[in-house]
Amino acid sequence: MTQSVITQAPADGADVAVAASNPRLRWILLAAGLVAALALPWFVYPPVAMDIVALALFAIALDILLGYTGLLSFGHAAFWGSSAYVTGLIATHYGLPFPVAVIGGAVFAMILALPIGYVSVRRSGIYFAMVTLAFAQMVYFIGYQWSDLTGGENGLQGVPRSFFGIEAVETDSFYFYYAALPILLFGMWAAWRIVHSPFGRVLVSIRDNAPRARALGYEVDKYKAVAFVLSAGLTGLAGGVFAISHGFVALTELHWTTSGDVVLMTVLGGIGTLWGGIVGAFLTVMLADYLASSGFHGIDLITGSVFVLVVLLFRRGVWGTVRHQWNSRRRRRTTSGEGTGR
Amino acid sequence: MRAAIRTRALTKVFRGFRAVDEVDLEVREGSVHALVGPNGAGKTTLFNLLTGFLSPTSGTITVLDEDVTGLPPERVARRGVARSFQITSLFDTLTSREHVELALQGHTRHGFRFWRSERLLGRHRARVDELLEQVGLMPLADKQAGLLAYGQKRALELALVLALDPPVMLLDEPTAGMGIEDVDRTIDLVRRLAAGRTVVFVDHNMHVVGSLADRVTVLQQGRILAEGGYDEVRTDERVITAYLGEAEHA
């Protein structure tokens, strides 16, 4: 089995077990993260804050595949974008409260992921990435051509934001942020649950050594396919909220560059960490927002350079590096590598 | 007596090279059966065929009277054939305990429970402790496999095979690279584990083969050269020229 360099776990053993053996630290982190999420729109323009959290969930969903299963999907724009469209269409045509529309979008993303996942997981490494990219391009062209439904190049305009007649949420993006946040936090919790479940354990074993997992009786392809569909569903939640937040769905949400951007965020933050997705999304969005507001025209040049630097200097990504440093300090203090159990 | 494994004209061709060539192998149920032969004789290819990691070019394989020809590895494993790997093959980021838990979960459907806590795996605790104790890894239960010493990794491999509680165990060079005292410990262990099971193993160490095997099959260039008890095979002239002669010089 070929494994790409990017999806390989660090050779000196992952830090997962060590981090898990410190529940107190985990609670502190969780509380800090929650406070940060609640405070964000006070410091950042609320629509931008919403972008950060939605993209964070997108990156986390991708990390289930990239960091925990060892699969680099280069086609996740298909699930992000199609959920955005379906959410937008449900909201436009049925006037349902936006959380219902978002769930509709996420369900659609999962249904779409079934055949795509079923076919793609038969390949691994770069071939998997290429197959997912090819499928995503198909979805892109459907979105482009079916302009009666999607608005084609003009995108889907005027997506309403209906929320049980509560006007503050429907009109003010500051209040909308707090109405939509629980959906995204639920998505993040779900990702954490998946990764730390019996299923997640099997995924890690597949990432580390797929033939060995098969010899233990695990149907590796089926596990990968289920992981793929779950990841697509969480991606769909994020894409749906993004669509409602903007009140508009652009064709670029389906474009392959969107798939690329989220891979970049995930790697930037650190794969196989979940938290890395949040860090990656935050840094990317803030950097782009700062550069855009300063009137600078080469945003991609700067974000690209930052990406190259991070990958070269911090192989584990920002969060991955922080965690690794923390864990190795801890390991030095305790006498040996024998953890404290659970 | 029933055959645990029976192959008929089993053949694997790699781009014209016949790695395994018309092999009719019969492993009696409950026996300890060694496969020996010089490097490149086809031992590992045969192992991979028996466990579904390769599909045969032609021929058939039956395990306990069921046809398993062409089944994928996970299905063969579920039919009760567990294997270890020649090159240590573990999950580097998981601990010893987590390995054994995974192995115990392997033939259930619980692996798909993505909505439950991984603590659910703790229900196997007593059995995990027992298995780790058996292979002497209990003190290292919570150490990541990537950090274990070589001999400890081999022991964990055995624990994984055992966890599947298989009627048929295939061990690919269980003592490869071990020091002499580890070799003897492993021989003892395999002998204990063999009770009530069928064991097929590959080993280059004639001391291991002599102490464990009821029957020995000698392979050369993908074909069966000789078969019989250890003493019988060891005095066979073809074998001496093909293999033992070489091994004793080595």
Coordinates of C-alpha atoms in Angstrom, one line a residue, chain B residues 3-173:
Chain B
A3 CA -7.1 -31.2 6.9
A4 CA -6.9 -27.7 8.4
I5 CA -5.5 -26.4 5.1
R6 CA -5.4 -28.1 1.8
T7 CA -4.2 -26.6 -1.5
R8 CA -4.6 -28.1 -4.9
A9 CA -2.2 -27.2 -7.7
L10 CA -1.8 -23.8 -6.1
T11 CA 0.1 -21.5 -8.4
K12 CA 1.2 -17.8 -8.3
V13 CA 2.9 -16.3 -11.2
F14 CA 4.5 -12.8 -11.0
R15 CA 5.2 -11.6 -14.6
G16 CA 6.2 -15.0 -15.7
F17 CA 8.0 -16.0 -12.5
R18 CA 6.4 -18.9 -10.9
A19 CA 6.8 -18.0 -7.2
V20 CA 4.5 -20.8 -6.1
D21 CA 4.2 -23.6 -8.6
E22 CA 1.5 -26.3 -8.4
V23 CA 1.7 -26.8 -4.7
D24 CA -0.4 -29.5 -3.1
L25 CA 0.0 -28.8 0.6
E26 CA -1.9 -30.6 3.3
V27 CA -1.8 -29.5 6.9
R28 CA -3.4 -31.9 9.3
E29 CA -5.8 -30.4 11.8
G30 CA -4.1 -30.0 15.2
S31 CA -0.6 -30.3 13.9
V32 CA 2.3 -27.9 14.0
H33 CA 3.6 -27.7 10.5
A34 CA 6.8 -26.0 9.4
L35 CA 7.5 -24.5 6.0
V36 CA 11.2 -24.3 5.3
G37 CA 13.3 -23.5 2.3
P38 CA 16.0 -21.2 1.0
N39 CA 15.2 -17.5 0.4
G40 CA 13.0 -17.1 -2.5
A41 CA 11.5 -20.6 -2.2
G42 CA 8.0 -19.1 -2.1
K43 CA 7.3 -19.4 1.6
T44 CA 6.0 -15.9 2.1
T45 CA 4.1 -15.9 -1.2
L46 CA 2.4 -19.1 0.0
F47 CA 1.5 -17.5 3.3
N48 CA 0.1 -14.5 1.4
L49 CA -2.0 -16.8 -0.8
L50 CA -3.3 -18.8 2.2
T51 CA -4.4 -15.6 4.0
G52 CA -5.9 -13.8 1.0
F53 CA -3.3 -11.1 0.7
L54 CA -2.5 -12.5 -2.8
S55 CA -5.0 -14.2 -5.1
P56 CA -3.7 -17.3 -6.8
T57 CA -3.1 -17.5 -10.5
S58 CA -4.7 -20.9 -10.4
G59 CA -5.4 -23.7 -8.0
T60 CA -7.6 -23.9 -4.9
I61 CA -7.3 -23.4 -1.1
T62 CA -9.6 -24.9 1.4
V63 CA -9.5 -24.2 5.1
L64 CA -11.3 -26.7 7.4
D65 CA -13.1 -28.0 4.3
E66 CA -14.3 -24.6 3.2
D67 CA -13.2 -23.1 0.0
V68 CA -11.5 -19.8 0.6
T69 CA -9.8 -19.3 -2.8
G70 CA -9.8 -15.7 -3.7
L71 CA -11.4 -14.4 -0.6
P72 CA -10.0 -11.1 0.7
P73 CA -7.8 -11.1 3.9
E74 CA -10.5 -9.9 6.3
R75 CA -12.9 -12.7 5.2
V76 CA -10.2 -15.3 5.5
A77 CA -9.4 -14.0 9.0
R78 CA -13.0 -14.3 9.9
R79 CA -12.9 -18.0 8.8
G80 CA -10.5 -18.5 11.6
V81 CA -7.1 -18.1 10.0
A82 CA -4.9 -15.6 11.9
R83 CA -1.5 -14.7 10.7
S84 CA 1.6 -12.8 12.0
F85 CA 3.9 -10.9 9.6
Q86 CA 7.5 -11.6 8.9
I87 CA 8.3 -7.9 9.0
T88 CA 6.9 -6.6 12.3
S89 CA 3.6 -5.0 11.3
L90 CA 1.9 -3.0 14.0
F91 CA 0.0 0.3 14.5
D92 CA 2.8 2.6 15.7
T93 CA 0.6 5.1 17.4
L94 CA -1.5 2.7 19.4
T95 CA -0.5 1.1 22.7
S96 CA -0.1 -2.6 23.3
R97 CA -3.4 -2.7 25.1
E98 CA -5.2 -0.8 22.3
H99 CA -3.7 -3.3 19.8
V100 CA -5.2 -6.3 21.6
E101 CA -8.5 -4.5 22.1
L102 CA -8.7 -3.9 18.3
A103 CA -7.9 -7.5 17.6
L104 CA -10.6 -8.7 20.0
Q105 CA -13.1 -6.4 18.4
G106 CA -12.1 -7.5 14.9
H107 CA -14.6 -10.3 14.4
T108 CA -17.5 -8.3 15.9
R109 CA -19.5 -5.5 14.2
H110 CA -18.7 -3.1 17.0
G111 CA -16.0 -1.4 15.1
F112 CA -18.7 0.6 13.2
R113 CA -20.0 2.2 16.4
F114 CA -18.8 5.8 15.7
W115 CA -21.3 7.2 18.2
R116 CA -20.0 5.4 21.2
S117 CA -17.0 6.1 23.4
E118 CA -13.8 4.2 22.8
R119 CA -14.1 3.3 26.5
L120 CA -16.5 0.6 25.2
L121 CA -13.4 -1.3 24.2
G122 CA -12.6 -1.5 27.9
R123 CA -15.1 -4.3 28.2
H124 CA -12.4 -6.7 26.9
R125 CA -10.1 -5.7 29.8
A126 CA -9.9 -9.1 31.5
R127 CA -9.1 -10.9 28.3
V128 CA -6.6 -8.2 27.2
D129 CA -4.8 -8.5 30.5
E130 CA -4.7 -12.3 30.1
L131 CA -3.3 -12.1 26.6
L132 CA -0.7 -9.5 27.5
E133 CA 0.3 -11.6 30.5
Q134 CA 0.7 -14.7 28.3
V135 CA 3.2 -12.9 26.0
G136 CA 4.9 -11.1 28.9
L137 CA 3.9 -7.6 27.8
M138 CA 1.7 -6.7 30.8
P139 CA 4.2 -4.1 32.2
L140 CA 4.2 -2.4 28.8
A141 CA 0.4 -2.4 28.3
D142 CA 0.2 1.4 27.9
K143 CA 3.3 2.0 25.8
Q144 CA 2.9 2.9 22.2
A145 CA 3.9 0.1 19.9
G146 CA 6.3 2.4 17.9
L147 CA 8.3 2.7 21.1
L148 CA 8.6 -1.0 21.9
A149 CA 11.9 -2.9 21.5
Y150 CA 12.1 -5.4 18.7
G151 CA 11.5 -8.5 20.7
Q152 CA 8.5 -6.9 22.4
K153 CA 7.0 -6.1 19.1
R154 CA 7.3 -9.7 18.1
A155 CA 5.6 -10.7 21.3
L156 CA 2.8 -8.2 20.6
E157 CA 2.4 -9.8 17.1
L158 CA 1.8 -13.1 18.8
A159 CA -0.7 -11.5 21.2
L160 CA -2.7 -10.2 18.3
V161 CA -2.8 -13.6 16.6
L162 CA -3.9 -15.2 19.8
A163 CA -6.6 -12.5 20.4
L164 CA -8.4 -13.8 17.3
D165 CA -8.5 -17.2 19.0
P166 CA -8.1 -18.8 15.6
P167 CA -8.3 -22.5 14.9
V168 CA -5.5 -22.0 12.4
M169 CA -2.5 -19.8 13.1
L170 CA 0.1 -18.9 10.5
L171 CA 3.3 -17.5 11.9
D172 CA 5.7 -15.9 9.5
E173 CA 9.2 -16.3 11.1

